[in-house]
PDB file of C-alpha atoms in Angstrom:
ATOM      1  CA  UNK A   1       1.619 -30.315 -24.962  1.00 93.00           C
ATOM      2  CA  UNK A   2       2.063 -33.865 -24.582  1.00 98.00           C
ATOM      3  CA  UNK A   3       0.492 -37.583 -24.956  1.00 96.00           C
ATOM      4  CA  UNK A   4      -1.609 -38.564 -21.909  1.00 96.00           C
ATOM      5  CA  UNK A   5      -2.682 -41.529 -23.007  1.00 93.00           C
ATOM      6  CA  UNK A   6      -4.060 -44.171 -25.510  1.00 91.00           C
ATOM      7  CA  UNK A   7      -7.629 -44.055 -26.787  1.00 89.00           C
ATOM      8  CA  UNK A   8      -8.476 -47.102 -27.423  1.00 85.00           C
ATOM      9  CA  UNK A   9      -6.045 -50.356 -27.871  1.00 79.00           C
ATOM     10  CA  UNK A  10      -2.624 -50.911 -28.904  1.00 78.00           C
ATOM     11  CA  UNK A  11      -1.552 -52.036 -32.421  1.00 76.00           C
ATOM     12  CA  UNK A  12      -0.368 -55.392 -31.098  1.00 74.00           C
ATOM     13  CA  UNK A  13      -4.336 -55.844 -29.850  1.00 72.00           C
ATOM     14  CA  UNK A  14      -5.604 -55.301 -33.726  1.00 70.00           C
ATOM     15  CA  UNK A  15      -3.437 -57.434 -35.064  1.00 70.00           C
ATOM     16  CA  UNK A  16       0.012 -55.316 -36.070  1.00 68.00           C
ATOM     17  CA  UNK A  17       2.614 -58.100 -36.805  1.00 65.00           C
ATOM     18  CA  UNK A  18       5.295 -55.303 -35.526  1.00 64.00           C
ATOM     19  CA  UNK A  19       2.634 -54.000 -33.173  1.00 57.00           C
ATOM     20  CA  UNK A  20       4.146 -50.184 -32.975  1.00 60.00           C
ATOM     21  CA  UNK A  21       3.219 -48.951 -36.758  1.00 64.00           C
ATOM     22  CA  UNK A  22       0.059 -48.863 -37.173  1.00 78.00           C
ATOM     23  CA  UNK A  23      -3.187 -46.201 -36.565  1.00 84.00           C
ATOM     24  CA  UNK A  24      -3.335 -44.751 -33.681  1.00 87.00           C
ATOM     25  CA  UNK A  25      -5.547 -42.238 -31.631  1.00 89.00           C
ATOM     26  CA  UNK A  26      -4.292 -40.577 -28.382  1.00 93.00           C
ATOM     27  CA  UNK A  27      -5.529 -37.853 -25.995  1.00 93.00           C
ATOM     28  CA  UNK A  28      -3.322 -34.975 -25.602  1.00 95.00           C
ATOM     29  CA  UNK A  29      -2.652 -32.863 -22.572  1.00 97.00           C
ATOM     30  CA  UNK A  30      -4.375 -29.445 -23.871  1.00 95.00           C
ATOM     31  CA  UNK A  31      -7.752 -32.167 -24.040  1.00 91.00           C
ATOM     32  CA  UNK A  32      -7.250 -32.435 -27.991  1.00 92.00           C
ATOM     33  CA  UNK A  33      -6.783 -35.504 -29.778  1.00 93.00           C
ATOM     34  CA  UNK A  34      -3.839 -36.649 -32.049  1.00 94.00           C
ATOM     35  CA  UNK A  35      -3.917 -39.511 -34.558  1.00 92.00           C
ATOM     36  CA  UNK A  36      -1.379 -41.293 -36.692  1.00 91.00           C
ATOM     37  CA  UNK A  37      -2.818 -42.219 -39.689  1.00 92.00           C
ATOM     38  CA  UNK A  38      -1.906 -42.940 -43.290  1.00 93.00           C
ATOM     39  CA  UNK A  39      -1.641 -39.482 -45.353  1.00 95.00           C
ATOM     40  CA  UNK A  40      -4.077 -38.802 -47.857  1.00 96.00           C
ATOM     41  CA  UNK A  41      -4.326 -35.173 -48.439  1.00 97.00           C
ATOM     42  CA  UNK A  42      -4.027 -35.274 -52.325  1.00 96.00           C
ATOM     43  CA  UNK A  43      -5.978 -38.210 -52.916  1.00 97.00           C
ATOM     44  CA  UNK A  44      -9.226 -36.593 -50.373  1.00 97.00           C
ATOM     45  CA  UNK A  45      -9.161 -32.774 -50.330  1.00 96.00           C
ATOM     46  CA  UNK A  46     -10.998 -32.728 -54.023  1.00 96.00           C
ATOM     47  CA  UNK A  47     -13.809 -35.157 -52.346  1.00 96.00           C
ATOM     48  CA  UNK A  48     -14.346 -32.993 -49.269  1.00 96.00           C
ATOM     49  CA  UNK A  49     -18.344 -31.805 -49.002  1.00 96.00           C
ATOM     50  CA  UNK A  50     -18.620 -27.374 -49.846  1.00 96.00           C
ATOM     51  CA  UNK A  51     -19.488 -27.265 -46.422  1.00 97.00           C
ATOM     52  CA  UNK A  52     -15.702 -28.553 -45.075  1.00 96.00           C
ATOM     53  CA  UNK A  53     -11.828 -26.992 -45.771  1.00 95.00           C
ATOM     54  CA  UNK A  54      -8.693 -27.487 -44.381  1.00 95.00           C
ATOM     55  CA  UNK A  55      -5.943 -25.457 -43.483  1.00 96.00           C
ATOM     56  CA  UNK A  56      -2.466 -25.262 -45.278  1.00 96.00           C
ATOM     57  CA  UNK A  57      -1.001 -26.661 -41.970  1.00 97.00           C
ATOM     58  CA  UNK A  58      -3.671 -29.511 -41.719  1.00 96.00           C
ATOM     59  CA  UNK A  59      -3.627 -32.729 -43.433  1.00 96.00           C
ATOM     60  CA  UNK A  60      -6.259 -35.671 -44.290  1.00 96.00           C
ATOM     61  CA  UNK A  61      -5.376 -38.384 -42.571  1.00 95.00           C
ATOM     62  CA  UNK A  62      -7.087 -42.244 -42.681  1.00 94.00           C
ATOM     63  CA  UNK A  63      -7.561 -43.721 -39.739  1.00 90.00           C
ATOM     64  CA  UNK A  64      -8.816 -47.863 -39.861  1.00 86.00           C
ATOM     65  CA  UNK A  65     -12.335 -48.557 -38.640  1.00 89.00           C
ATOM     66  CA  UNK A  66     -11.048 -50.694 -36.023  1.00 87.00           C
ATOM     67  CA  UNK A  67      -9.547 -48.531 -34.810  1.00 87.00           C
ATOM     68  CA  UNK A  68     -11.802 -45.994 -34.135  1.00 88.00           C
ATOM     69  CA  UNK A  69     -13.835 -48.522 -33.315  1.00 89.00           C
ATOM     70  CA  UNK A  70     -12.147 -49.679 -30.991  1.00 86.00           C
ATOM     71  CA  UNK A  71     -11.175 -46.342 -29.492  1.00 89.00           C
ATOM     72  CA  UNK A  72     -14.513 -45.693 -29.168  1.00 87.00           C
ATOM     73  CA  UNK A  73     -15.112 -46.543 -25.222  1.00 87.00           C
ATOM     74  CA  UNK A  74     -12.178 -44.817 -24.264  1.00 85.00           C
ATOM     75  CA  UNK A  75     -13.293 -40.991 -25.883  1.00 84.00           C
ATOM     76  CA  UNK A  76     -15.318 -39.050 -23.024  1.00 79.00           C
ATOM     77  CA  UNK A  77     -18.730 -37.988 -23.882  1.00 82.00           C
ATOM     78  CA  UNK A  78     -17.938 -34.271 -22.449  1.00 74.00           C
TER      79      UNK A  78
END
């Protein structure tokens, strides 16, 4: 598996002053998606609806607006 590209813009573009640590959403080569976003298992899991769980290996992650936003254009439809 690996990164085939950016969805969306980079850091630098939403205003990063370091412009490489920041959210960020890419497209994988399997046609998954993998985000970096600030962790926030603890603080979430007890909010999730009954209808959602997560895994032991998965993690809640928060992702900015903008950038999803932002990303937006760049996810396919199919």
């Amino acid at each position: 598996m690996k990164i085939v590209r950016r969805i969306g813009v980079p850091p630098s573009a939403r205003g990063s002053n370091s412009g490489a640590t920041c959210p960020d959403v890419f497209e994988l080569s399997d046609g998954n998606f993998a985000v970096i976003g600030t962790e926030a298992t603890e603080a979430l899991e007890g909010e999730l609806p009954a209808d959602a769980s997560r895994a032991d290996y998965e993690r809640i992650v928060i992702v900015s607006r903008e950038t999803l936003i932002r990303a937006k254009a760049d996810i396919p439809d199919a």
